[in-house]
Amino acid sequence: IEAEVQRRKQLIHQSEERKAIISKCYKRKHPELYILQDSFLAPDFLEIVRYCTSPDAHLHGLLRYIKSFSDKRIYRLPVFTEEFCKAFVDELENFEQSDMPKGRPNTMNNYGVLLNELGMDETFITPLREKYLRPITALLYPDLGGACLDSHKAFVVKYALHEDLDLSSHYDNAEVTLNVSLGKDFTEGNLYFGDFSQDPTPVPKYIEIEHVGAQGLLHRGGQIHGALPVASGERWNLIIWMRSSVVRNQLCPMCNKKPELVEAEGFGDGFTETLEDDAPKTVDLCSLW
């Protein structure tokens, strides 16, 4: 256990070292993609955001714009244009084929890219979360701190034959997760969802949801889920774990205990030293756990 603790403490420093090398040495193929622009976003997505930021926006009104799956609070919505997805995957493949150092997206995925190391956090992911996603999550997940998601971990995962084929049952270190299908051509590989905050294995009853190109799925981080094997081709997905320090400062979503914080650089795992007195009263932790 002590060895694992020390390994995890080194992860942020190793990531910063890789980020510095990439920033200095990597030649971007599509440099224009690194700064978020409205033209990257699907017109229907922008319409959803306009509704959510209007004075009379409410949950039932939002549900007219997006698709809901069962009672698990899983929602599908358009996010990017197909043109952006194609160019983005082309950039990711360019990076993958380079000799730059690469970190694993997480402990379960062996292929993919950490977007903060690629240099996309401040100019792309942060404004996407703050300006566009947070008005939506505020209506969909008020009990999970949806209005105050103040940090994230963003990465792209890749599934292909002879590489990662699937993903076992798990839940995310996040309050809310966005999973966007970027392409390319693939068959099978659907996502499946079990219950909220259950034992990850086994998953006796689940619903299966198909990927739709350029569209995303929003779900609670604690929703047990996984990915079935791809049968052919390559599948690239953008994953954004969105976190609320207001929620997790009071109860760690991974161990369900009051967190004992260790100082870290960047977002860390989304915790802060904010006093409990500063927490918004709209977050009901009893409904979370």
CSV table of C-alpha atoms in Angstrom, one decimal:
chain,number,residue,atom,x,y,z
A,1,ILE,CA,0.0,0.0,0.0
A,2,GLU,CA,2.8,2.4,0.9
A,3,ALA,CA,4.4,1.7,-2.5
A,4,GLU,CA,1.2,2.5,-4.3
A,5,VAL,CA,0.8,5.7,-2.3
A,6,GLN,CA,4.2,6.9,-3.3
A,7,ARG,CA,3.6,6.0,-6.9
A,8,ARG,CA,0.4,8.1,-7.0
A,9,LYS,CA,2.2,11.0,-5.4
A,10,GLN,CA,4.7,11.0,-8.3
A,11,LEU,CA,2.0,11.0,-11.0
A,12,ILE,CA,1.4,14.7,-11.0
A,13,HIS,CA,5.1,15.5,-11.2
A,14,GLN,CA,5.7,13.0,-14.0
A,15,SER,CA,2.7,14.5,-15.9
A,16,GLU,CA,4.1,18.0,-15.5
A,17,GLU,CA,7.5,16.8,-16.9
A,18,ARG,CA,5.8,15.2,-20.0
A,19,LYS,CA,3.7,18.4,-20.5
A,20,ALA,CA,6.8,20.6,-20.5
A,21,ILE,CA,8.5,18.3,-23.1
A,22,ILE,CA,5.4,18.2,-25.3
A,23,SER,CA,4.9,22.0,-25.1
A,24,LYS,CA,8.5,22.5,-26.2
A,25,CYS,CA,9.0,19.8,-28.8
A,26,TYR,CA,5.6,18.6,-30.3
A,27,LYS,CA,4.7,20.0,-33.7
A,28,ARG,CA,0.9,20.4,-33.8
A,29,LYS,CA,-0.8,19.3,-37.0
A,30,HIS,CA,-4.0,21.4,-36.4
A,31,PRO,CA,-3.0,24.2,-34.0
A,32,GLU,CA,-6.3,25.9,-34.5
A,33,LEU,CA,-8.1,23.1,-32.6
A,34,TYR,CA,-6.4,24.0,-29.3
A,35,ILE,CA,-8.6,27.0,-28.7
A,36,LEU,CA,-12.3,26.3,-28.3
A,37,GLN,CA,-14.5,28.0,-30.9
A,38,ASP,CA,-18.3,28.0,-31.4
A,39,SER,CA,-17.7,26.6,-34.9
A,40,PHE,CA,-16.5,23.4,-33.3
A,41,LEU,CA,-19.8,22.9,-31.6
A,42,ALA,CA,-23.0,21.4,-33.1
A,43,PRO,CA,-25.7,24.0,-33.7
A,44,ASP,CA,-28.1,22.0,-31.7
A,45,PHE,CA,-25.7,21.9,-28.8
A,46,LEU,CA,-25.4,25.7,-28.9
A,47,GLU,CA,-29.2,25.9,-28.9
A,48,ILE,CA,-29.3,23.7,-25.8
A,49,VAL,CA,-26.8,26.0,-24.0
A,50,ARG,CA,-28.8,29.1,-25.0
A,51,TYR,CA,-31.9,27.5,-23.4
A,52,CYS,CA,-30.1,26.5,-20.2
A,53,THR,CA,-28.8,30.0,-19.8
A,54,SER,CA,-32.2,31.7,-20.3
A,55,PRO,CA,-34.0,33.1,-17.3
A,56,ASP,CA,-36.9,30.6,-17.4
A,57,ALA,CA,-34.9,27.4,-18.0
A,58,HIS,CA,-36.0,24.3,-16.1
A,59,LEU,CA,-35.3,20.6,-16.2
A,60,HIS,CA,-38.5,19.5,-18.1
A,61,GLY,CA,-37.8,22.1,-20.7
A,62,LEU,CA,-34.3,20.9,-21.2
A,63,LEU,CA,-35.5,17.3,-21.6
A,64,ARG,CA,-37.3,18.3,-24.8
A,65,TYR,CA,-33.8,18.9,-26.4
A,66,ILE,CA,-32.0,15.8,-25.2
A,67,LYS,CA,-32.6,12.0,-25.1
A,68,SER,CA,-33.0,10.4,-21.7
A,69,PHE,CA,-32.4,6.7,-21.1
A,70,SER,CA,-34.5,4.9,-18.5
A,71,ASP,CA,-34.5,6.2,-15.0
A,72,LYS,CA,-30.7,6.2,-14.6
A,73,ARG,CA,-30.3,9.9,-15.4
A,74,ILE,CA,-28.2,9.2,-18.6
A,75,TYR,CA,-28.7,11.7,-21.4
A,76,ARG,CA,-27.5,11.9,-25.0
A,77,LEU,CA,-27.0,15.2,-26.7
A,78,PRO,CA,-25.1,16.6,-29.7
A,79,VAL,CA,-21.8,18.2,-28.8
A,80,PHE,CA,-19.3,18.7,-31.7
A,81,THR,CA,-19.6,18.9,-35.5
A,82,GLU,CA,-18.4,16.0,-37.5
A,83,GLU,CA,-15.8,18.2,-39.2
A,84,PHE,CA,-14.2,19.0,-35.8
A,85,CYS,CA,-14.3,15.3,-34.7
A,86,LYS,CA,-12.5,14.2,-37.9
A,87,ALA,CA,-9.8,16.9,-37.5
A,88,PHE,CA,-9.4,16.2,-33.7
A,89,VAL,CA,-8.8,12.5,-34.3
A,90,ASP,CA,-6.3,13.4,-37.0
A,91,GLU,CA,-4.5,15.5,-34.4
A,92,LEU,CA,-4.6,12.7,-31.9
A,93,GLU,CA,-3.2,10.2,-34.3
A,94,ASN,CA,-0.4,12.7,-35.2
A,95,PHE,CA,0.5,12.9,-31.5
A,96,GLU,CA,0.2,9.1,-31.1
A,97,GLN,CA,2.7,8.5,-33.9
A,98,SER,CA,5.2,11.1,-32.6
A,99,ASP,CA,8.1,10.3,-30.2
A,100,MET,CA,6.6,12.5,-27.5
A,101,PRO,CA,6.3,11.0,-24.0
A,102,LYS,CA,2.8,9.7,-23.3
A,103,GLY,CA,0.9,9.0,-20.1
A,104,ARG,CA,-1.9,6.6,-19.6
A,105,PRO,CA,-5.3,8.1,-19.4
A,106,ASN,CA,-6.2,6.2,-16.3
A,107,THR,CA,-5.5,2.8,-14.6
A,108,MET,CA,-7.8,0.9,-17.0
A,109,ASN,CA,-7.0,2.4,-20.4
A,110,ASN,CA,-3.6,1.7,-22.1
A,111,TYR,CA,-4.2,3.8,-25.2
A,112,GLY,CA,-5.2,7.4,-25.4
A,113,VAL,CA,-4.1,10.9,-24.6
A,114,LEU,CA,-4.2,13.1,-21.5
A,115,LEU,CA,-5.4,16.4,-22.8
A,116,ASN,CA,-3.8,18.5,-20.1
A,117,GLU,CA,-0.4,17.2,-21.2
A,118,LEU,CA,-1.3,18.0,-24.8
A,119,GLY,CA,-2.0,21.6,-23.8
A,120,MET,CA,-5.7,21.7,-24.2
A,121,ASP,CA,-6.9,22.2,-20.6
A,122,GLU,CA,-6.8,26.0,-20.2
A,123,THR,CA,-7.9,27.0,-23.7
A,124,PHE,CA,-10.3,24.2,-24.6
A,125,ILE,CA,-11.6,21.9,-21.8
A,126,THR,CA,-12.0,24.6,-19.1
A,127,PRO,CA,-14.1,27.0,-21.2
A,128,LEU,CA,-16.1,24.0,-22.5
A,129,ARG,CA,-16.9,23.0,-18.9
A,130,GLU,CA,-17.5,26.5,-17.5
A,131,LYS,CA,-19.4,28.2,-20.4
A,132,TYR,CA,-21.2,25.4,-22.1
A,133,LEU,CA,-21.5,22.2,-20.0
A,134,ARG,CA,-22.1,23.7,-16.5
A,135,PRO,CA,-25.4,25.4,-17.5
A,136,ILE,CA,-26.6,22.0,-18.6
A,137,THR,CA,-25.4,20.0,-15.6
A,138,ALA,CA,-26.8,22.6,-13.3
A,139,LEU,CA,-30.3,21.5,-14.4
A,140,LEU,CA,-29.6,17.8,-14.8
A,141,TYR,CA,-27.6,17.2,-11.6
A,142,PRO,CA,-28.2,19.8,-9.0
A,143,ASP,CA,-27.8,17.2,-6.2
A,144,LEU,CA,-24.3,16.4,-7.5
A,145,GLY,CA,-23.0,20.0,-7.5
A,146,GLY,CA,-23.9,20.4,-11.2
A,147,ALA,CA,-23.9,24.2,-10.9
A,148,CYS,CA,-20.5,24.3,-9.3
A,149,LEU,CA,-18.4,21.8,-11.2
A,150,ASP,CA,-15.1,23.6,-10.8
A,151,SER,CA,-12.4,21.1,-12.0
A,152,HIS,CA,-12.0,18.2,-14.4
A,153,LYS,CA,-9.8,15.5,-15.8
A,154,ALA,CA,-10.0,15.2,-19.5
A,155,PHE,CA,-8.6,12.5,-21.7
A,156,VAL,CA,-9.2,10.6,-25.0
A,157,VAL,CA,-9.3,6.8,-25.0
A,158,LYS,CA,-8.8,4.5,-28.0
A,159,TYR,CA,-10.2,1.1,-28.6
A,160,ALA,CA,-9.0,-1.2,-31.5
A,161,LEU,CA,-8.3,-4.8,-32.3
A,162,HIS,CA,-5.0,-5.9,-30.8
A,163,GLU,CA,-5.1,-3.0,-28.4
A,164,ASP,CA,-7.8,-2.2,-25.7
A,165,LEU,CA,-10.9,-3.9,-26.9
A,166,ASP,CA,-13.3,-3.2,-24.0
A,167,LEU,CA,-13.5,-1.7,-20.6
A,168,SER,CA,-14.6,-3.6,-17.4
A,169,SER,CA,-17.3,-2.4,-15.1
A,170,HIS,CA,-16.3,0.6,-13.0
A,171,TYR,CA,-17.4,4.0,-11.8
A,172,ASP,CA,-15.6,7.3,-12.4
A,173,ASN,CA,-13.7,9.6,-10.0
A,174,ALA,CA,-16.2,12.3,-10.9
A,175,GLU,CA,-19.5,13.8,-10.0
A,176,VAL,CA,-20.6,14.0,-13.7
A,177,THR,CA,-19.0,12.5,-16.7
A,178,LEU,CA,-19.3,13.5,-20.4
A,179,ASN,CA,-18.4,10.8,-22.9
A,180,VAL,CA,-18.3,11.9,-26.6
A,181,SER,CA,-17.9,9.5,-29.5
A,182,LEU,CA,-15.3,11.0,-31.9
A,183,GLY,CA,-15.1,8.2,-34.4
A,184,LYS,CA,-13.5,6.6,-36.4
A,185,ASP,CA,-15.3,3.7,-38.2
A,186,PHE,CA,-16.0,0.8,-35.9
A,187,THR,CA,-18.6,-1.8,-35.1
A,188,GLU,CA,-20.0,-2.9,-31.7
A,189,GLY,CA,-18.3,-1.5,-28.6
A,190,ASN,CA,-21.5,-0.2,-27.0
A,191,LEU,CA,-21.5,1.2,-23.5
A,192,TYR,CA,-23.5,-0.5,-20.7
A,193,PHE,CA,-24.8,1.0,-17.5
A,194,GLY,CA,-25.7,-0.7,-14.2
A,195,ASP,CA,-27.0,0.9,-11.1
A,196,PHE,CA,-25.7,3.9,-9.2
A,197,SER,CA,-22.9,3.3,-6.7
A,198,GLN,CA,-23.2,-0.5,-6.7
A,199,ASP,CA,-20.4,-3.0,-6.4
A,200,PRO,CA,-18.7,-2.8,-9.9
A,201,THR,CA,-18.6,-6.6,-10.3
A,202,PRO,CA,-20.7,-8.3,-11.3
A,203,VAL,CA,-23.3,-6.2,-13.1
A,204,PRO,CA,-26.4,-8.4,-13.0
A,205,LYS,CA,-28.8,-6.0,-14.8
A,206,TYR,CA,-27.8,-3.3,-17.2
A,207,ILE,CA,-28.9,-1.2,-20.1
A,208,GLU,CA,-26.9,-1.0,-23.3
A,209,ILE,CA,-26.4,2.3,-25.2
A,210,GLU,CA,-25.0,2.7,-28.7
A,211,HIS,CA,-22.5,5.3,-29.6
A,212,VAL,CA,-23.5,8.1,-32.0
A,213,GLY,CA,-20.8,10.0,-33.8
A,214,ALA,CA,-20.1,13.5,-32.6
A,215,GLN,CA,-22.7,13.1,-29.8
A,216,GLY,CA,-22.1,12.7,-26.1
A,217,LEU,CA,-23.5,10.9,-23.1
A,218,LEU,CA,-23.8,12.7,-19.7
A,219,HIS,CA,-24.1,10.4,-16.7
A,220,ARG,CA,-23.4,10.4,-13.0
A,221,GLY,CA,-19.8,9.5,-12.2
A,222,GLY,CA,-21.0,6.9,-9.7
A,223,GLN,CA,-23.1,5.1,-12.3
A,224,ILE,CA,-21.6,1.7,-12.8
A,225,HIS,CA,-20.7,1.3,-16.5
A,226,GLY,CA,-18.3,-0.3,-19.0
A,227,ALA,CA,-17.6,-0.8,-22.7
A,228,LEU,CA,-18.3,-3.9,-24.7
A,229,PRO,CA,-15.6,-5.1,-27.1
A,230,VAL,CA,-15.3,-3.5,-30.5
A,231,ALA,CA,-15.6,-6.0,-33.3
A,232,SER,CA,-13.7,-4.0,-36.0
A,233,GLY,CA,-12.2,-0.6,-36.7
A,234,GLU,CA,-11.1,2.0,-34.2
A,235,ARG,CA,-13.2,3.9,-31.6
A,236,TRP,CA,-12.0,7.2,-30.1
A,237,ASN,CA,-13.8,8.8,-27.2
A,238,LEU,CA,-13.4,12.1,-25.4
A,239,ILE,CA,-14.0,11.6,-21.7
A,240,ILE,CA,-14.3,14.5,-19.3
A,241,TRP,CA,-14.6,13.7,-15.6
A,242,MET,CA,-16.2,16.9,-14.0
A,243,ARG,CA,-15.8,17.4,-10.3
A,244,SER,CA,-17.3,19.7,-7.6
A,245,SER,CA,-15.0,20.5,-4.7
A,246,VAL,CA,-18.1,21.5,-2.7
A,247,VAL,CA,-19.3,17.9,-2.9
A,248,ARG,CA,-16.1,16.0,-2.6
A,249,ASN,CA,-14.6,18.2,0.2
A,250,GLN,CA,-17.3,16.8,2.4
A,251,LEU,CA,-17.3,13.2,1.2
A,252,CYS,CA,-14.8,11.5,-1.1
A,253,PRO,CA,-16.6,9.8,-3.9
A,254,MET,CA,-14.1,6.9,-4.0
A,255,CYS,CA,-14.0,5.9,-0.3
A,256,ASN,CA,-17.1,7.6,1.0
A,257,LYS,CA,-15.2,9.2,3.9
A,258,LYS,CA,-14.2,12.7,4.9
A,259,PRO,CA,-11.1,13.4,2.7
A,260,GLU,CA,-7.7,14.0,4.2
A,261,LEU,CA,-6.1,16.3,1.7
A,262,VAL,CA,-2.5,16.3,0.4
A,263,GLU,CA,-1.3,19.3,-1.5
A,264,ALA,CA,-1.1,18.8,-5.2
A,265,GLU,CA,-0.4,20.9,-8.3
A,266,GLY,CA,-3.2,21.7,-10.8
A,267,PHE,CA,-6.7,20.4,-10.2
A,268,GLY,CA,-5.4,17.4,-8.2
A,269,ASP,CA,-8.5,15.1,-7.9
A,270,GLY,CA,-10.8,18.1,-7.6
A,271,PHE,CA,-10.6,18.7,-3.8
A,272,THR,CA,-9.9,22.1,-2.3
A,273,GLU,CA,-9.4,23.4,1.2
A,274,THR,CA,-12.6,25.4,1.0
A,275,LEU,CA,-14.3,25.7,4.4
A,276,GLU,CA,-17.5,23.8,4.9
A,277,ASP,CA,-19.2,27.1,5.8
A,278,ASP,CA,-18.7,28.2,2.2
A,279,ALA,CA,-20.5,25.2,0.7
A,280,PRO,CA,-23.8,26.1,-1.1
A,281,LYS,CA,-26.8,24.8,0.8
A,282,THR,CA,-28.4,23.5,-2.4
A,283,VAL,CA,-26.1,20.4,-2.4
A,284,ASP,CA,-27.8,17.6,-0.5
A,285,LEU,CA,-25.2,14.9,0.3
A,286,CYS,CA,-27.9,12.6,1.8
A,287,SER,CA,-29.3,12.2,-1.7
A,288,LEU,CA,-25.9,11.3,-3.1
A,289,TRP,CA,-24.9,8.5,-0.9
